Short mmCIF file of C-alpha atoms and ligand atoms in Angstrom, two decimals:
data_model
loop_
_atom_site.label_atom_id
_atom_site.label_comp_id
_atom_site.label_asym_id
_atom_site.label_seq_id
_atom_site.Cartn_x
_atom_site.Cartn_y
_atom_site.Cartn_z
CA MET J 1 154.68 -93.63 22.25
CA PHE J 2 154.75 -89.90 20.59
CA GLU J 3 154.84 -90.02 17.13
CA LYS J 4 155.77 -86.28 16.79
CA ILE J 5 156.99 -83.55 19.27
CA LEU J 6 157.43 -79.80 18.51
CA ILE J 7 160.34 -77.91 19.50
CA ALA J 8 159.64 -74.73 20.95
CA ASN J 9 163.16 -73.19 20.63
CA ARG J 10 165.94 -72.48 18.20
CA GLY J 11 169.78 -72.68 17.78
CA GLU J 12 171.84 -75.37 19.03
CA ILE J 13 169.37 -76.55 21.69
CA ALA J 14 166.70 -77.14 19.13
CA LEU J 15 169.31 -79.37 17.11
CA ARG J 16 170.08 -81.23 20.34
CA VAL J 17 166.25 -82.28 20.87
CA ILE J 18 165.88 -82.97 17.35
CA ARG J 19 168.81 -85.65 17.25
CA ALA J 20 167.27 -87.23 20.37
CA ALA J 21 163.94 -87.57 18.91
CA ARG J 22 165.22 -88.84 15.50
CA GLU J 23 167.10 -91.69 17.31
CA MET J 24 163.84 -92.70 18.90
CA GLY J 25 161.93 -92.53 15.68
CA ILE J 26 159.97 -89.60 16.79
CA LYS J 27 159.30 -87.03 14.12
CA THR J 28 159.90 -83.38 14.68
CA VAL J 29 158.40 -80.00 14.22
CA ALA J 30 160.60 -76.95 14.15
CA VAL J 31 159.34 -73.36 15.17
CA HIS J 32 160.67 -70.56 13.67
CA SER J 33 160.68 -66.53 13.38
CA THR J 34 160.87 -64.46 10.23
CA ALA J 35 164.47 -63.92 11.29
CA ASP J 36 165.16 -67.80 11.53
CA VAL J 37 163.91 -68.97 7.93
CA ASP J 38 167.39 -70.02 7.18
CA ALA J 39 168.35 -71.34 10.69
CA MET J 40 169.60 -75.14 10.93
CA HIS J 41 166.78 -76.21 13.26
CA VAL J 42 164.34 -75.29 10.36
CA ARG J 43 166.36 -77.54 7.92
CA MET J 44 167.03 -80.26 10.40
CA ALA J 45 163.35 -80.94 11.40
CA ASP J 46 160.79 -82.98 9.37
CA GLU J 47 158.40 -79.86 9.32
CA SER J 48 158.70 -76.29 10.45
CA VAL J 49 156.08 -73.58 10.92
CA CYS J 50 156.71 -69.87 11.05
CA ILE J 51 155.19 -68.41 14.31
CA GLY J 52 156.12 -64.84 14.26
CA PRO J 53 158.25 -61.82 13.56
CA PRO J 54 162.00 -61.31 15.04
CA PRO J 55 161.59 -60.13 18.53
CA GLY J 56 161.39 -63.29 20.93
CA THR J 57 158.23 -61.83 22.75
CA GLU J 58 156.28 -62.21 19.38
CA SER J 59 157.29 -65.41 18.12
CA TYR J 60 159.55 -67.93 20.59
CA LEU J 61 157.76 -66.50 23.83
CA SER J 62 154.30 -66.55 21.93
CA ILE J 63 152.37 -69.19 23.81
CA PRO J 64 149.05 -68.97 21.39
CA ALA J 65 151.46 -69.20 18.34
CA ILE J 66 153.08 -72.44 19.74
CA ILE J 67 149.92 -73.94 20.62
CA ALA J 68 148.40 -73.05 17.16
CA ALA J 69 151.61 -74.63 15.87
CA CYS J 70 151.15 -77.68 17.43
CA GLU J 71 147.43 -78.00 16.35
CA ILE J 72 148.27 -77.51 12.72
CA THR J 73 150.95 -80.06 13.01
CA GLY J 74 149.47 -82.76 15.17
CA ALA J 75 152.51 -82.58 17.76
CA GLN J 76 151.45 -84.35 20.76
CA ALA J 77 154.31 -83.01 22.98
CA VAL J 78 156.64 -79.97 23.25
CA HIS J 79 160.23 -79.59 24.23
CA PRO J 80 161.09 -76.20 25.49
CA GLY J 81 164.84 -76.56 25.44
CA TYR J 82 166.33 -73.85 27.92
CA GLY J 83 165.22 -70.11 28.31
CA PHE J 84 162.37 -68.96 26.58
CA LEU J 85 159.24 -70.71 27.63
CA SER J 86 161.26 -73.72 29.57
CA GLU J 87 160.41 -72.46 32.96
CA ASN J 88 157.17 -70.86 32.47
CA ALA J 89 154.37 -72.40 34.39
CA THR J 90 151.54 -70.31 32.35
CA PHE J 91 152.78 -72.02 29.13
CA VAL J 92 152.85 -75.56 30.67
CA GLN J 93 149.22 -75.08 32.13
CA ALA J 94 148.33 -73.64 28.57
CA LEU J 95 149.64 -76.82 26.71
CA GLU J 96 147.78 -79.10 29.38
CA ASP J 97 144.43 -77.41 28.65
CA HIS J 98 145.04 -78.40 24.79
CA GLU J 99 145.94 -81.66 25.90
CA ILE J 100 149.48 -81.55 24.64
CA THR J 101 152.36 -82.89 27.07
CA PHE J 102 155.10 -80.72 28.02
CA ILE J 103 158.43 -82.31 28.00
CA GLY J 104 159.47 -81.47 31.36
CA PRO J 105 157.98 -80.93 35.18
CA SER J 106 154.62 -79.85 36.18
CA ALA J 107 153.52 -76.24 36.22
CA ALA J 108 153.53 -76.71 39.98
CA HIS J 109 157.20 -77.55 40.37
CA ILE J 110 158.08 -74.67 37.83
CA ARG J 111 156.18 -72.14 40.27
CA ILE J 112 157.75 -73.34 43.60
CA MET J 113 161.28 -73.16 41.92
CA GLY J 114 160.68 -70.06 40.31
CA ASP J 115 160.15 -68.14 43.22
CA LYS J 116 163.31 -68.11 45.30
CA ILE J 117 161.88 -67.88 48.56
CA THR J 118 159.39 -70.75 48.28
CA ALA J 119 162.17 -72.74 46.72
CA LYS J 120 164.52 -72.32 49.40
CA ASP J 121 161.89 -73.05 51.82
CA THR J 122 160.93 -76.27 50.27
CA MET J 123 164.53 -77.08 50.09
CA LYS J 124 165.24 -76.65 53.63
CA LYS J 125 162.13 -78.80 54.29
CA LEU J 126 163.45 -81.53 52.44
CA GLY J 127 166.77 -81.59 54.22
CA VAL J 128 168.88 -79.80 51.51
CA PRO J 129 171.48 -77.19 52.97
CA CYS J 130 170.83 -73.68 52.28
CA VAL J 131 172.86 -70.23 52.70
CA PRO J 132 172.18 -68.72 56.30
CA GLY J 133 169.79 -65.50 55.91
CA SER J 134 166.28 -64.32 56.31
CA ASP J 135 163.52 -66.64 56.89
CA GLY J 136 161.55 -65.93 53.82
CA GLY J 137 160.83 -62.40 52.56
CA VAL J 138 162.14 -59.12 54.12
CA PRO J 139 159.41 -56.47 54.21
CA ASP J 140 161.30 -53.33 55.14
CA LEU J 141 164.71 -51.77 55.78
CA GLU J 142 164.26 -51.80 59.52
CA THR J 143 163.82 -55.65 59.37
CA ALA J 144 166.58 -55.95 57.06
CA ARG J 145 169.06 -54.25 59.61
CA LYS J 146 167.91 -56.99 62.42
CA VAL J 147 168.32 -59.87 59.79
CA CYS J 148 171.69 -58.55 59.05
CA GLU J 149 173.16 -57.85 62.41
CA GLY J 150 172.06 -61.54 63.15
CA ILE J 151 173.85 -63.02 60.11
CA GLY J 152 176.78 -60.54 60.02
CA TYR J 153 178.08 -58.72 56.87
CA PRO J 154 178.60 -58.82 53.74
CA VAL J 155 175.14 -59.83 52.57
CA ILE J 156 173.45 -60.21 49.34
CA ILE J 157 169.90 -58.97 49.02
CA LYS J 158 168.05 -61.01 46.40
CA ALA J 159 164.73 -60.51 44.56
CA THR J 160 162.66 -63.74 45.03
CA ALA J 161 161.38 -63.37 41.51
CA GLY J 162 165.07 -62.60 40.22
CA GLY J 163 167.03 -64.46 37.59
CA GLY J 164 169.98 -64.27 35.23
CA GLY J 165 172.01 -62.26 37.78
CA LYS J 166 169.23 -59.27 38.03
CA GLY J 167 167.76 -58.17 41.20
CA MET J 168 170.82 -59.22 43.36
CA LYS J 169 172.94 -56.75 45.19
CA LEU J 170 175.61 -56.86 47.53
CA ALA J 171 176.08 -55.24 50.99
CA GLN J 172 179.55 -55.15 52.28
CA THR J 173 178.74 -53.29 55.32
CA ALA J 174 175.70 -51.80 57.33
CA ASP J 175 176.26 -48.54 55.26
CA ASP J 176 175.68 -49.98 51.80
CA LEU J 177 172.47 -51.90 53.21
CA GLU J 178 169.97 -49.06 52.43
CA MET J 179 170.98 -48.88 48.63
CA ALA J 180 171.18 -52.52 48.30
CA PHE J 181 167.86 -53.17 49.74
CA LYS J 182 166.16 -50.66 47.63
CA THR J 183 168.03 -51.59 44.57
CA ALA J 184 167.47 -55.15 44.64
CA ARG J 185 163.72 -54.28 45.38
CA SER J 186 163.18 -51.92 42.37
CA GLU J 187 165.19 -54.41 39.85
CA GLY J 188 162.66 -57.23 41.26
CA LYS J 189 159.89 -54.89 40.55
CA VAL J 190 161.03 -53.57 36.95
CA ASN J 191 162.34 -56.93 35.54
CA PHE J 192 160.05 -59.42 37.31
CA GLY J 193 156.81 -57.61 38.36
CA ASN J 194 157.72 -58.49 41.98
CA ASP J 195 159.67 -56.41 44.76
CA GLU J 196 159.79 -59.08 47.47
CA VAL J 197 163.46 -59.67 48.59
CA TYR J 198 165.33 -61.88 50.89
CA ILE J 199 168.83 -61.74 52.59
CA GLU J 200 171.59 -64.12 52.43
CA LYS J 201 175.29 -64.31 53.82
CA TYR J 202 177.57 -63.46 51.03
CA LEU J 203 180.11 -66.28 50.85
CA GLY J 204 183.46 -64.62 49.88
CA LYS J 205 185.32 -67.69 47.88
CA PRO J 206 182.35 -70.24 47.00
CA ARG J 207 182.87 -72.84 43.86
CA HIS J 208 179.52 -73.13 41.92
CA ILE J 209 178.84 -76.57 42.16
CA GLU J 210 175.27 -78.01 40.59
CA VAL J 211 173.92 -81.45 40.96
CA GLN J 212 172.03 -82.95 38.21
CA VAL J 213 168.66 -84.62 39.14
CA PHE J 214 166.51 -86.82 37.19
CA GLY J 215 162.99 -87.91 38.36
CA ASP J 216 160.49 -90.11 36.89
CA GLY J 217 157.40 -88.35 38.65
CA LYS J 218 156.27 -91.20 40.47
CA GLY J 219 158.79 -90.79 43.49
CA THR J 220 161.92 -92.21 42.24
CA ALA J 221 164.68 -90.11 41.37
CA VAL J 222 168.44 -90.51 40.84
CA HIS J 223 171.39 -88.13 40.64
CA LEU J 224 174.04 -88.09 37.89
CA GLY J 225 176.84 -86.11 39.93
CA GLU J 226 177.84 -82.65 40.06
CA ARG J 227 179.12 -79.96 37.44
CA ASP J 228 181.69 -77.47 38.54
CA CYS J 229 180.69 -74.03 36.78
CA SER J 230 182.81 -71.59 38.73
CA LEU J 231 184.34 -69.92 35.98
CA GLN J 232 181.78 -67.15 35.21
CA ARG J 233 181.47 -63.63 34.10
CA ARG J 234 178.89 -61.42 35.44
CA HIS J 235 177.05 -64.67 37.08
CA GLN J 236 177.19 -66.04 33.66
CA LYS J 237 178.64 -69.65 33.33
CA VAL J 238 181.40 -69.80 30.43
CA PHE J 239 183.27 -73.12 31.27
CA GLU J 240 181.81 -76.17 32.94
CA GLU J 241 183.12 -79.31 33.71
CA ALA J 242 182.18 -82.77 35.32
CA PRO J 243 183.07 -84.02 37.94
CA GLY J 244 183.97 -81.01 40.06
CA PRO J 245 187.82 -80.87 40.60
CA VAL J 246 187.19 -80.51 44.15
CA ILE J 247 184.59 -82.96 44.97
CA THR J 248 185.48 -86.40 46.19
CA PRO J 249 183.40 -89.43 45.55
CA GLU J 250 182.08 -89.28 49.21
CA LEU J 251 180.80 -85.92 48.99
CA ARG J 252 179.37 -86.73 45.51
CA ASP J 253 177.43 -89.39 46.77
CA GLN J 254 176.34 -87.72 50.13
CA ILE J 255 174.86 -84.44 48.46
CA GLY J 256 173.70 -86.55 45.30
CA LYS J 257 171.86 -88.53 47.54
CA VAL J 258 170.41 -85.63 49.28
CA CYS J 259 169.29 -84.10 46.34
CA ALA J 260 167.99 -87.40 44.72
CA ASP J 261 165.85 -87.82 47.80
CA ALA J 262 164.58 -84.09 47.83
CA VAL J 263 163.24 -84.31 44.27
CA ALA J 264 161.81 -87.88 44.98
CA GLY J 265 159.98 -86.18 47.81
CA ILE J 266 157.93 -83.98 45.63
CA ASP J 267 157.42 -86.69 42.72
CA TYR J 268 159.52 -84.30 40.28
CA ILE J 269 159.61 -85.44 36.66
CA GLY J 270 162.39 -85.02 34.27
CA ALA J 271 165.72 -83.28 34.34
CA GLY J 272 166.65 -80.76 37.14
CA THR J 273 169.69 -78.80 38.48
CA ILE J 274 170.20 -78.02 42.21
CA GLU J 275 172.51 -75.19 42.35
CA PHE J 276 174.85 -75.02 45.28
CA LEU J 277 177.84 -72.75 46.58
CA TYR J 278 180.56 -74.67 47.86
CA GLU J 279 182.92 -73.25 50.35
CA ASP J 280 185.21 -75.04 52.78
CA GLY J 281 183.70 -78.48 52.39
CA GLU J 282 179.79 -77.23 52.68
CA PHE J 283 177.25 -77.03 50.36
CA PHE J 284 174.76 -73.95 50.42
CA PHE J 285 171.49 -74.32 48.39
CA ILE J 286 171.00 -71.31 45.97
CA GLU J 287 168.23 -72.26 43.29
CA MET J 288 167.02 -75.03 41.11
CA ASN J 289 166.51 -74.92 37.69
CA THR J 290 163.57 -77.09 36.50
CA ARG J 291 164.99 -77.59 32.85
CA LEU J 292 167.58 -79.02 30.74
CA GLN J 293 170.77 -76.85 31.36
CA VAL J 294 172.98 -75.39 28.75
CA GLU J 295 175.87 -77.41 30.46
CA HIS J 296 174.20 -80.79 30.34
CA PRO J 297 176.36 -82.38 27.90
CA VAL J 298 179.42 -82.47 30.33
CA THR J 299 177.47 -84.97 32.21
CA GLU J 300 176.10 -87.09 29.46
CA ALA J 301 179.67 -87.42 28.56
CA ILE J 302 181.12 -88.76 31.65
CA PHE J 303 177.76 -90.89 32.41
CA GLY J 304 177.13 -91.79 28.82
CA VAL J 305 173.46 -91.29 28.73
CA ASP J 306 171.32 -89.13 26.72
CA LEU J 307 169.41 -86.70 28.88
CA VAL J 308 167.06 -85.63 26.35
CA ARG J 309 166.14 -89.16 25.44
CA GLU J 310 165.15 -89.92 29.06
CA GLN J 311 163.31 -86.61 29.36
CA ILE J 312 161.15 -87.61 26.39
CA ARG J 313 160.82 -91.10 28.01
CA VAL J 314 159.55 -90.23 31.34
CA ALA J 315 157.16 -87.52 29.72
CA GLU J 316 155.68 -90.40 28.00
CA GLY J 317 155.08 -92.38 31.15
CA LEU J 318 158.15 -94.58 30.84
CA PRO J 319 160.20 -95.38 33.11
CA MET J 320 164.11 -94.05 33.32
CA SER J 321 166.44 -96.60 31.34
CA PHE J 322 168.90 -96.53 34.25
CA THR J 323 168.83 -96.80 38.00
CA GLN J 324 171.15 -94.97 40.67
CA ASP J 325 173.42 -98.14 40.90
CA GLU J 326 173.71 -98.60 37.01
CA LEU J 327 175.16 -95.02 36.55
CA GLU J 328 178.72 -95.00 36.56
CA LEU J 329 180.94 -92.28 36.17
CA HIS J 330 183.71 -92.33 33.59
CA GLY J 331 186.71 -89.90 33.16
CA HIS J 332 186.48 -85.88 32.92
CA ALA J 333 184.55 -83.67 30.71
CA ILE J 334 184.76 -79.89 29.96
CA GLU J 335 182.41 -77.60 28.02
CA ILE J 336 183.31 -74.27 26.57
CA ARG J 337 180.71 -71.80 25.64
CA ILE J 338 180.93 -70.05 22.22
CA ASN J 339 179.31 -66.52 22.20
CA ALA J 340 179.18 -64.14 19.07
CA GLU J 341 180.82 -61.64 21.22
CA LYS J 342 183.58 -59.08 20.70
CA LEU J 343 186.53 -59.09 23.27
CA PRO J 344 187.28 -57.68 25.89
CA ASN J 345 184.02 -56.34 26.41
CA PHE J 346 182.01 -59.24 25.15
CA SER J 347 179.86 -57.09 23.26
CA PRO J 348 177.25 -58.90 20.94
CA CYS J 349 178.69 -59.32 17.46
CA PRO J 350 175.95 -60.93 15.13
CA GLY J 351 177.05 -61.44 11.22
CA LYS J 352 177.74 -63.57 8.30
CA ILE J 353 179.85 -66.65 9.13
CA THR J 354 182.08 -66.75 6.03
CA GLN J 355 183.91 -70.04 7.12
CA TYR J 356 182.92 -72.46 9.63
CA HIS J 357 184.94 -75.65 10.50
CA ALA J 358 184.12 -77.68 13.43
CA PRO J 359 186.66 -80.02 15.32
CA GLY J 360 186.41 -83.60 15.69
CA GLY J 361 188.12 -86.59 16.69
CA LEU J 362 188.24 -88.72 19.74
CA GLY J 363 186.60 -87.26 22.70
CA VAL J 364 185.19 -84.17 20.77
CA ARG J 365 181.53 -83.13 20.82
CA VAL J 366 180.20 -79.55 18.98
CA ASP J 367 176.65 -78.66 19.53
CA SER J 368 176.29 -75.74 17.25
CA ALA J 369 173.89 -74.77 14.67
CA LEU J 370 176.36 -72.83 12.79
CA TYR J 371 176.98 -73.37 9.00
CA ASP J 372 179.07 -71.94 6.25
CA GLY J 373 177.38 -68.61 4.99
CA TYR J 374 175.14 -68.38 8.20
CA SER J 375 173.82 -65.13 9.22
CA ILE J 376 173.50 -64.81 13.09
CA PRO J 377 170.51 -62.76 13.45
CA PRO J 378 170.80 -59.80 16.41
CA TYR J 379 167.64 -60.71 17.93
CA TYR J 380 168.63 -63.43 20.15
CA ASP J 381 171.05 -64.89 22.92
CA SER J 382 175.13 -64.73 21.72
CA LEU J 383 175.39 -68.61 22.48
CA ILE J 384 176.15 -69.87 18.96
CA GLY J 385 177.88 -73.17 19.87
CA LYS J 386 179.41 -75.53 22.67
CA LEU J 387 182.53 -77.47 22.26
CA ILE J 388 182.68 -80.27 24.89
CA VAL J 389 185.55 -82.64 25.03
CA HIS J 390 185.92 -86.06 27.32
CA GLY J 391 188.99 -87.46 28.55
CA ARG J 392 189.98 -90.38 30.63
CA ASP J 393 190.97 -87.39 33.45
CA ARG J 394 191.05 -83.76 33.83
CA PRO J 395 194.42 -83.21 32.18
CA GLU J 396 193.63 -85.35 29.23
CA ALA J 397 190.37 -83.37 28.98
CA LEU J 398 192.21 -80.17 28.94
CA ALA J 399 194.80 -81.16 26.22
CA ARG J 400 192.07 -82.18 24.17
CA LEU J 401 190.24 -78.96 24.50
CA ASN J 402 193.37 -77.22 23.64
CA ARG J 403 193.82 -79.41 20.55
CA ALA J 404 190.16 -78.97 19.32
CA LEU J 405 190.25 -75.36 19.80
CA GLY J 406 193.33 -75.33 17.19
CA GLU J 407 191.02 -77.07 14.89
CA LEU J 408 187.52 -74.73 15.22
CA ILE J 409 187.33 -72.18 12.82
CA VAL J 410 184.56 -69.46 12.83
CA ASP J 411 185.32 -66.56 10.67
CA GLY J 412 183.33 -63.57 9.62
CA ILE J 413 182.33 -62.73 13.28
CA ASP J 414 184.08 -62.19 16.65
CA THR J 415 184.02 -65.10 19.15
CA THR J 416 184.80 -65.62 22.63
CA VAL J 417 187.06 -68.59 21.53
CA PRO J 418 190.37 -66.44 21.89
CA LEU J 419 189.44 -66.29 25.89
CA PHE J 420 189.63 -70.13 26.19
CA SER J 421 192.88 -70.25 24.44
CA ALA J 422 194.32 -67.53 26.72
CA LEU J 423 192.68 -69.23 29.69
CA LEU J 424 194.36 -72.77 28.94
CA GLU J 425 197.61 -70.63 29.59
CA GLU J 426 196.99 -70.21 33.16
CA THR J 427 198.30 -72.58 36.10
CA ALA J 428 194.92 -72.01 38.11
CA ILE J 429 192.97 -73.70 35.14
CA HIS J 430 194.95 -76.53 35.04
CA THR J 431 195.19 -76.91 38.79
CA GLY J 432 191.61 -76.25 39.15
CA ASP J 433 191.96 -73.76 41.82
CA TYR J 434 189.64 -70.78 41.66
CA ASP J 435 186.47 -69.67 43.09
CA ILE J 436 183.34 -67.76 41.24
CA HIS J 437 185.34 -64.61 41.49
CA TRP J 438 188.56 -65.63 39.74
CA LEU J 439 187.67 -65.02 36.04
CA GLU J 440 186.31 -61.38 36.58
CA ARG J 441 189.50 -60.76 38.33
CA TRP J 442 191.55 -62.39 35.39
CA LEU J 443 189.43 -60.62 32.99
CA ASP J 444 190.38 -56.92 34.87
CA ASP J 445 194.06 -58.03 34.67
CA ASN J 446 194.28 -59.39 31.55
CA MET J 447 191.65 -57.57 29.33
CA GLY J 448 191.03 -54.67 31.31
P1 LIG D 1 170.19 -65.94 39.30
O1 LIG D 1 168.75 -66.70 39.49
O2 LIG D 1 170.21 -64.72 38.81
O3 LIG D 1 171.17 -66.69 38.44
P2 LIG D 1 171.50 -67.09 41.83
O4 LIG D 1 170.59 -67.23 43.15
O5 LIG D 1 171.56 -68.68 41.09
O6 LIG D 1 170.78 -66.10 40.86
O7 LIG D 1 173.00 -66.55 41.98
C1 LIG D 1 173.70 -66.39 40.65
C2 LIG D 1 175.16 -66.31 41.18
O8 LIG D 1 175.36 -65.15 42.22
C3 LIG D 1 175.90 -67.71 41.89
O9 LIG D 1 176.25 -68.41 40.86
C4 LIG D 1 177.05 -66.81 42.58
O10 LIG D 1 177.93 -66.39 41.57
C5 LIG D 1 176.34 -65.37 43.00
N1 LIG D 1 175.47 -65.58 44.26
C6 LIG D 1 174.20 -66.09 44.62
N2 LIG D 1 174.49 -65.95 46.07
C7 LIG D 1 175.20 -65.71 46.58
C8 LIG D 1 175.72 -65.61 48.05
N3 LIG D 1 174.89 -65.95 49.07
N4 LIG D 1 177.13 -65.51 48.38
C9 LIG D 1 177.92 -65.19 47.42
N5 LIG D 1 177.65 -65.14 45.84
C10 LIG D 1 176.31 -65.63 45.55
#
């Protein structure tokens, strides 16, 4: 049993991990930059270590600083949260070399899924349905033309090392191909140091459906249904829900089993998310995230399980605390992301919180590191909190979201909260009838 773990992250996700550890009787170590001395995760942890100056590259991304913090405090394991070092195979290897446990998958699995071509190839072999496209990397424009003639336009050119929406270019017709191909390559090179690209058929009106999987590293894995994250801006999720409004129990069981079997087949350990585009009743794999996702609380709400607790358990070599048959889905949950951003442009808006009040009551969860008087530093991600609601069904969850938004007060800075109040006025939000492009169009029409 771990006695002490270190959390290599900040903000709401660091609190999330501290809470799970505390319930398990495990001591926690927070790490922080000099900009985060007064951050909530530092106050809430049992111990804290300053690991460097404000820029993430010199603190939260510094592998030597984090390993030194483990050694100083005697932390036996590290939870990476999401972002930062959570999908960094070099970090996992470095921890292993120092006999510190990484609470997450193996370096090998992170490497496989971190390279999109290898990930797609692996998933295809494991029986997971993929978007039609090139067989692996496309070396030059001439090959690209041939591939596109085969699959038909429009197509999307993707950098194999890409992420966060970078290194992805759309070609509507053959005339756009050269430009899209070159841009995707150079974005891959500049942002990720790898210019290899591959090609996929561009789906016109898909939903984003992702399946939560969990493995024990010993060949057993389960799925915890899907999340629908179709409401996106610039490929970034803003509103997530579970279960998916258009997914039937039969479809859930079917795709869930395919995903659980796939990760069991590679002895995957810990939490993972297999992302799909879903169109006309068909699933198409796009990528796998080998970490806890920002939107994991909606899955926790409907299944009544603590995913971080499970991550810690399997990292210790313990079995998962549930089997597939024991997992029962109840009701409907929705999460909205509260970002310190100014509408309509979503420009970052750090600053001092003059007043903060979190909503409460039945079926309301707030994961946030905010407090009265806190100054949001300008150096990090703009996500400052998540509001998660759970109801017996989707209409009840939406009504609860509306009620909870009315109670929430974040004064002193601009946030994305008004966006959600406006969205709740829209019929499409209530019918659940939208695809991944709906929000962009709505923003153009309503906030452009
Ligand atoms: P990233 O790693 O940058 O997040 P993904 O491959 O997960 O890239 O794709 C991000 C988003 O881009 C998807 O959620 C979807 O909105 C869009 N997208 C990706 N592939 C396709 C495709 N083949 N057709 C249409 N849209 C796509």
